Amino acid sequence: DVKVTQSSRYLVKRTGEKVFLECVQDMDHENMFWYRQDPGLGLRLIYFSYDVKMKEKGDIPEGYSVSREKKERFSLILESASTNQTSMYLCASRRGGRRTGGTEAFFGQGTRLTVV
Amino acid sequence: KQEVTQIPAALSVPEGENLVLNCSFTDSAIYNLQWFRQDPGKGLTSLLLIQSSQREQTSGRLNASLDKSSGRSTLYIAASQPGDSATYLCAVRGPSYGKLTFGQGTILTVHP
């Protein structure tokens, strides 16, 4: 079974802190994604990566950056955490190249981040 | 811009009922559609993936259909059980990169 593991289930950080959310997948997937999920807004794509060191902005990249130094690991970085970044963060991975369709996406267990 | 709508927003049924969850999308140019389950406070569990060329997929008591031309998918759950209680999300994958566009979900409660 594919496993997507997020480093923390719950995090509490202070406003202005730099925050790192880590995600690791064990199936050699090329594509990895970061979403946030908020009540009433659903899941929204923050960033994704289709290869090592490659990244593209999703729908809501402001205030975030990402890093993909190794194929299995995709990190989401909150440069200066703010209270409006309090949310559930979900990492996903999917096999295939940049334009490959048809493969199943797998999600991690989520990180509930609270910024105080 | 792709938009995905799920109806109903919430559903409460007695155990044993067969039920249908609906998903509609505005742009029929999709690669695939995926149904997920989400338990409270948890991540998403993939249930079924339907390719754009397929009409349906089955897994156990679950059956998902896809009518791409009309922009609709349904998830059929047979003989529902209390353990099926969760939020069900559908997501479509469009032609650009790997982005999934999600519906808002249907909250299902199956009571004994």
Short mmCIF file of C-alpha atoms in Angstrom, two decimals:
data_model
loop_
_atom_site.label_atom_id
_atom_site.label_comp_id
_atom_site.label_asym_id
_atom_site.label_seq_id
_atom_site.Cartn_x
_atom_site.Cartn_y
_atom_site.Cartn_z
CA ASP A 1 0.00 0.00 0.00
CA VAL A 2 1.08 3.52 -0.72
CA LYS A 3 1.99 5.42 2.37
CA VAL A 4 2.06 9.20 2.62
CA THR A 5 3.27 10.31 6.02
CA GLN A 6 3.06 13.81 7.45
CA SER A 7 5.47 14.55 10.24
CA SER A 8 2.95 15.97 12.72
CA ARG A 9 -0.74 15.47 13.40
CA TYR A 10 -1.06 18.64 15.46
CA LEU A 11 1.07 21.78 15.64
CA VAL A 12 0.69 25.00 17.57
CA LYS A 13 2.89 27.90 16.48
CA ARG A 14 3.15 31.58 17.26
CA THR A 15 2.50 34.41 14.84
CA GLY A 16 5.65 35.31 12.94
CA GLU A 17 7.35 31.93 13.39
CA LYS A 18 8.78 30.06 10.42
CA VAL A 19 6.98 26.74 10.20
CA PHE A 20 7.98 23.57 8.36
CA LEU A 21 5.48 20.86 7.47
CA GLU A 22 7.07 17.67 6.20
CA CYS A 23 5.63 14.98 3.98
CA VAL A 24 7.23 11.70 2.93
CA GLN A 25 5.91 9.10 0.48
CA ASP A 26 7.30 5.61 0.06
CA MET A 27 6.15 4.67 -3.46
CA ASP A 28 8.60 6.60 -5.64
CA HIS A 29 5.85 8.92 -6.90
CA GLU A 30 6.89 11.78 -9.13
CA ASN A 31 4.09 14.18 -8.18
CA MET A 32 3.50 15.61 -4.73
CA PHE A 33 0.98 18.21 -3.57
CA TRP A 34 0.11 20.40 -0.63
CA TYR A 35 -3.53 21.34 0.04
CA ARG A 36 -5.21 23.17 2.85
CA GLN A 37 -8.73 22.39 3.98
CA ASP A 38 -11.03 24.92 5.62
CA PRO A 39 -14.71 24.71 6.55
CA GLY A 40 -16.86 26.14 3.80
CA LEU A 41 -13.91 26.48 1.41
CA GLY A 42 -13.05 22.83 0.90
CA LEU A 43 -9.62 21.70 -0.26
CA ARG A 44 -7.45 24.22 -2.08
CA LEU A 45 -4.12 23.56 -3.76
CA ILE A 46 -1.17 25.53 -2.37
CA TYR A 47 1.80 24.13 -4.30
CA PHE A 48 2.77 21.03 -6.16
CA SER A 49 5.92 19.40 -7.48
CA TYR A 50 6.26 17.06 -10.44
CA ASP A 51 9.95 16.28 -9.96
CA VAL A 52 12.88 16.84 -7.62
CA LYS A 53 13.64 20.54 -7.30
CA MET A 54 10.64 21.42 -9.47
CA LYS A 55 7.65 23.28 -8.08
CA GLU A 56 4.62 25.12 -9.35
CA LYS A 57 2.16 27.40 -7.64
CA GLY A 58 -1.33 26.23 -6.99
CA ASP A 59 -4.36 28.39 -6.32
CA ILE A 60 -3.29 29.95 -3.01
CA PRO A 61 0.53 30.11 -2.80
CA GLU A 62 0.78 33.46 -1.00
CA GLY A 63 2.60 33.19 2.30
CA TYR A 64 3.94 29.72 1.53
CA SER A 65 6.97 28.19 -0.13
CA VAL A 66 8.00 24.59 -0.75
CA SER A 67 11.10 22.48 -1.03
CA ARG A 68 11.70 19.20 -2.78
CA GLU A 69 15.31 18.16 -2.47
CA LYS A 70 14.59 14.43 -2.60
CA LYS A 71 11.94 12.57 -4.54
CA GLU A 72 10.24 11.13 -1.49
CA ARG A 73 10.05 14.32 0.56
CA PHE A 74 8.03 17.49 -0.01
CA SER A 75 8.13 20.28 2.56
CA LEU A 76 5.72 23.15 2.99
CA ILE A 77 7.16 26.28 4.58
CA LEU A 78 5.22 29.09 6.17
CA GLU A 79 7.71 31.94 6.01
CA SER A 80 6.05 33.99 8.76
CA ALA A 81 3.03 32.25 10.21
CA SER A 82 -0.17 34.24 10.57
CA THR A 83 -3.46 33.41 12.25
CA ASN A 84 -5.21 33.10 8.88
CA GLN A 85 -2.96 30.14 8.14
CA THR A 86 -4.61 28.15 10.89
CA SER A 87 -5.95 25.18 8.95
CA MET A 88 -5.75 21.48 8.17
CA TYR A 89 -2.87 20.81 5.79
CA LEU A 90 -2.95 17.74 3.58
CA CYS A 91 -0.12 16.29 1.54
CA ALA A 92 -0.74 14.02 -1.45
CA SER A 93 1.30 12.06 -3.95
CA ARG A 94 0.60 10.53 -7.32
CA ARG A 95 2.58 8.41 -9.73
CA GLY A 96 3.39 9.72 -13.17
CA GLY A 97 5.12 12.47 -15.06
CA ARG A 98 4.04 16.05 -15.29
CA ARG A 99 1.28 15.54 -17.81
CA THR A 100 0.41 11.96 -16.99
CA GLY A 101 -3.23 11.40 -16.35
CA GLY A 102 -5.05 8.48 -14.96
CA THR A 103 -3.22 7.68 -11.75
CA GLU A 104 -4.63 7.61 -8.27
CA ALA A 105 -3.80 10.30 -5.70
CA PHE A 106 -3.00 9.26 -2.13
CA PHE A 107 -3.21 11.54 0.88
CA GLY A 108 -1.48 11.74 4.21
CA GLN A 109 -3.27 11.86 7.55
CA GLY A 110 -3.22 15.65 7.73
CA THR A 111 -1.58 18.23 10.00
CA ARG A 112 -3.83 20.44 12.05
CA LEU A 113 -1.92 23.71 12.41
CA THR A 114 -3.01 26.38 14.86
CA VAL A 115 -1.28 29.76 14.76
CA VAL A 116 -1.76 31.83 17.91
CA LYS B 1 -12.56 27.25 -14.23
CA GLN B 2 -13.65 23.81 -13.08
CA GLU B 3 -16.30 23.72 -10.38
CA VAL B 4 -17.41 20.59 -8.56
CA THR B 5 -20.70 20.33 -6.68
CA GLN B 6 -21.83 17.55 -4.38
CA ILE B 7 -25.42 16.90 -3.47
CA PRO B 8 -26.71 16.42 -0.85
CA ALA B 9 -24.50 18.29 1.60
CA ALA B 10 -25.58 15.92 4.36
CA LEU B 11 -27.45 12.64 4.51
CA SER B 12 -28.70 10.59 7.43
CA VAL B 13 -29.97 7.07 6.82
CA PRO B 14 -30.76 3.96 8.85
CA GLU B 15 -28.41 1.02 8.68
CA GLY B 16 -28.99 -1.31 5.75
CA GLU B 17 -30.20 1.27 3.26
CA ASN B 18 -28.75 1.61 -0.21
CA LEU B 19 -27.82 5.19 -0.98
CA VAL B 20 -26.53 7.42 -3.75
CA LEU B 21 -24.21 10.40 -3.48
CA ASN B 22 -24.02 12.82 -6.38
CA CYS B 23 -21.16 14.79 -7.87
CA SER B 24 -21.33 17.18 -10.81
CA PHE B 25 -18.60 19.13 -12.58
CA THR B 26 -18.73 22.00 -15.05
CA ASP B 27 -15.87 21.17 -17.43
CA SER B 28 -16.08 17.74 -19.05
CA ALA B 29 -12.41 17.82 -20.15
CA ILE B 30 -11.21 15.62 -17.29
CA TYR B 31 -8.61 12.88 -17.04
CA ASN B 32 -10.27 11.05 -14.19
CA LEU B 33 -12.56 11.35 -11.19
CA GLN B 34 -11.74 10.06 -7.75
CA TRP B 35 -13.96 9.43 -4.74
CA PHE B 36 -12.51 9.79 -1.25
CA ARG B 37 -13.66 9.20 2.28
CA GLN B 38 -12.63 11.45 5.17
CA ASP B 39 -13.19 10.66 8.83
CA PRO B 40 -13.34 13.61 11.27
CA GLY B 41 -9.93 15.17 11.80
CA LYS B 42 -8.22 12.70 9.49
CA GLY B 43 -6.77 12.63 6.00
CA LEU B 44 -8.44 11.40 2.82
CA THR B 45 -8.75 7.73 1.95
CA SER B 46 -9.08 6.90 -1.72
CA LEU B 47 -12.14 4.78 -2.50
CA LEU B 48 -12.43 4.59 -6.27
CA LEU B 49 -10.76 6.07 -9.32
CA ILE B 50 -12.64 6.26 -12.63
CA GLN B 51 -10.74 7.08 -15.78
CA SER B 52 -12.38 9.44 -18.25
CA SER B 53 -12.85 6.53 -20.69
CA GLN B 54 -14.65 4.36 -18.12
CA ARG B 55 -18.31 4.29 -17.17
CA GLU B 56 -18.05 2.71 -13.73
CA GLN B 57 -15.85 1.15 -11.09
CA THR B 58 -16.71 -1.19 -8.26
CA SER B 59 -15.06 -2.01 -4.98
CA GLY B 60 -16.95 -4.19 -2.53
CA ARG B 61 -20.20 -2.43 -1.59
CA LEU B 62 -19.20 0.70 -3.49
CA ASN B 63 -19.98 1.44 -7.12
CA ALA B 64 -19.08 4.68 -8.84
CA SER B 65 -20.36 5.74 -12.23
CA LEU B 66 -19.20 8.48 -14.55
CA ASP B 67 -21.04 10.28 -17.33
CA LYS B 68 -18.37 12.62 -18.61
CA SER B 69 -20.48 14.27 -21.29
CA SER B 70 -23.10 15.39 -18.80
CA GLY B 71 -20.55 16.16 -16.07
CA ARG B 72 -21.92 13.76 -13.48
CA SER B 73 -20.77 10.99 -11.22
CA THR B 74 -22.59 8.99 -8.59
CA LEU B 75 -21.30 6.90 -5.71
CA TYR B 76 -23.62 4.07 -4.78
CA ILE B 77 -23.22 2.47 -1.35
CA ALA B 78 -25.04 -0.80 -0.86
CA ALA B 79 -26.30 -2.05 2.48
CA SER B 80 -24.94 0.90 4.45
CA GLN B 81 -23.34 0.33 7.86
CA PRO B 82 -22.59 2.69 10.78
CA GLY B 83 -18.91 2.37 9.89
CA ASP B 84 -19.68 4.08 6.58
CA SER B 85 -20.36 7.33 8.46
CA ALA B 86 -17.88 9.90 7.15
CA THR B 87 -17.55 12.75 4.69
CA TYR B 88 -17.38 11.66 1.06
CA LEU B 89 -15.52 13.85 -1.38
CA CYS B 90 -15.31 13.68 -5.14
CA ALA B 91 -12.45 15.25 -7.07
CA VAL B 92 -11.79 15.65 -10.77
CA ARG B 93 -8.40 15.82 -12.42
CA GLY B 94 -8.25 18.19 -15.36
CA PRO B 95 -5.79 18.29 -18.25
CA SER B 96 -3.35 20.73 -16.69
CA TYR B 97 -0.65 19.35 -14.38
CA GLY B 98 -1.96 17.16 -11.60
CA LYS B 99 -4.43 19.39 -9.86
CA LEU B 100 -7.51 17.84 -8.32
CA THR B 101 -10.57 20.05 -7.95
CA PHE B 102 -12.71 18.96 -5.03
CA GLY B 103 -16.36 19.21 -4.20
CA GLN B 104 -17.45 20.37 -0.75
CA GLY B 105 -18.34 16.86 0.29
CA THR B 106 -21.37 14.95 1.54
CA ILE B 107 -21.53 14.23 5.26
CA LEU B 108 -23.03 10.77 5.66
CA THR B 109 -24.43 9.46 8.92
CA VAL B 110 -25.63 5.87 9.12
CA HIS B 111 -27.46 5.19 12.36
CA PRO B 112 -28.03 1.73 13.82
#
